[in-house]
Amino acid sequence: SGARGKHFGNLARVRHVITYSLSPFEQRAIPNIFSHGLPNVMRRFSSQVLKVVPPFAVGYLIYSWGTEEFERLKRKNPADYEHDQ
């Protein structure tokens, strides 16, 4: 190739590597989505649900408790002002 700069796509010469590709027109876009896809989604969801839901539930309970406590503490106590004129 000489002293010329390499063109994009010829940046490296790789030998003994064979790559295969399939034309987009030969592939089916969504093969077997109902026979394989949905059962696989359900299986993966059910295997992860016990790892994901408890932390979210605990976080929500802490958040709702903190919000209620904040609203409660924000209020003035009417008993403090009973004897004011």
Coordinates of C-alpha atoms in Angstrom, one line a residue, residues 15-43:
R15 CA -6.1 -12.9 8.0
H16 CA -7.8 -16.3 8.6
V17 CA -11.0 -14.8 9.9
I18 CA -14.2 -15.6 8.1
T19 CA -17.3 -13.6 8.8
Y20 CA -20.8 -14.6 7.8
S21 CA -23.8 -12.3 7.6
L22 CA -27.4 -12.6 6.6
S23 CA -29.1 -10.1 4.4
P24 CA -31.9 -8.2 6.2
F25 CA -34.2 -9.3 3.4
E26 CA -33.6 -12.9 4.3
Q27 CA -34.4 -12.6 8.0
R28 CA -37.8 -12.6 9.5
A29 CA -38.2 -9.4 11.6
I30 CA -40.1 -10.9 14.5
P31 CA -39.8 -14.7 14.3
N32 CA -41.7 -16.8 16.9
I33 CA -42.7 -13.9 19.1
F34 CA -45.7 -15.7 20.5
S35 CA -44.3 -19.2 20.8
H36 CA -40.9 -18.3 22.2
G37 CA -40.9 -14.6 23.1
L38 CA -43.8 -14.2 25.5
P39 CA -43.1 -17.4 27.5
N40 CA -39.5 -16.3 27.7
V41 CA -40.5 -12.8 29.0
M42 CA -42.8 -14.4 31.6
R43 CA -40.0 -16.8 32.7

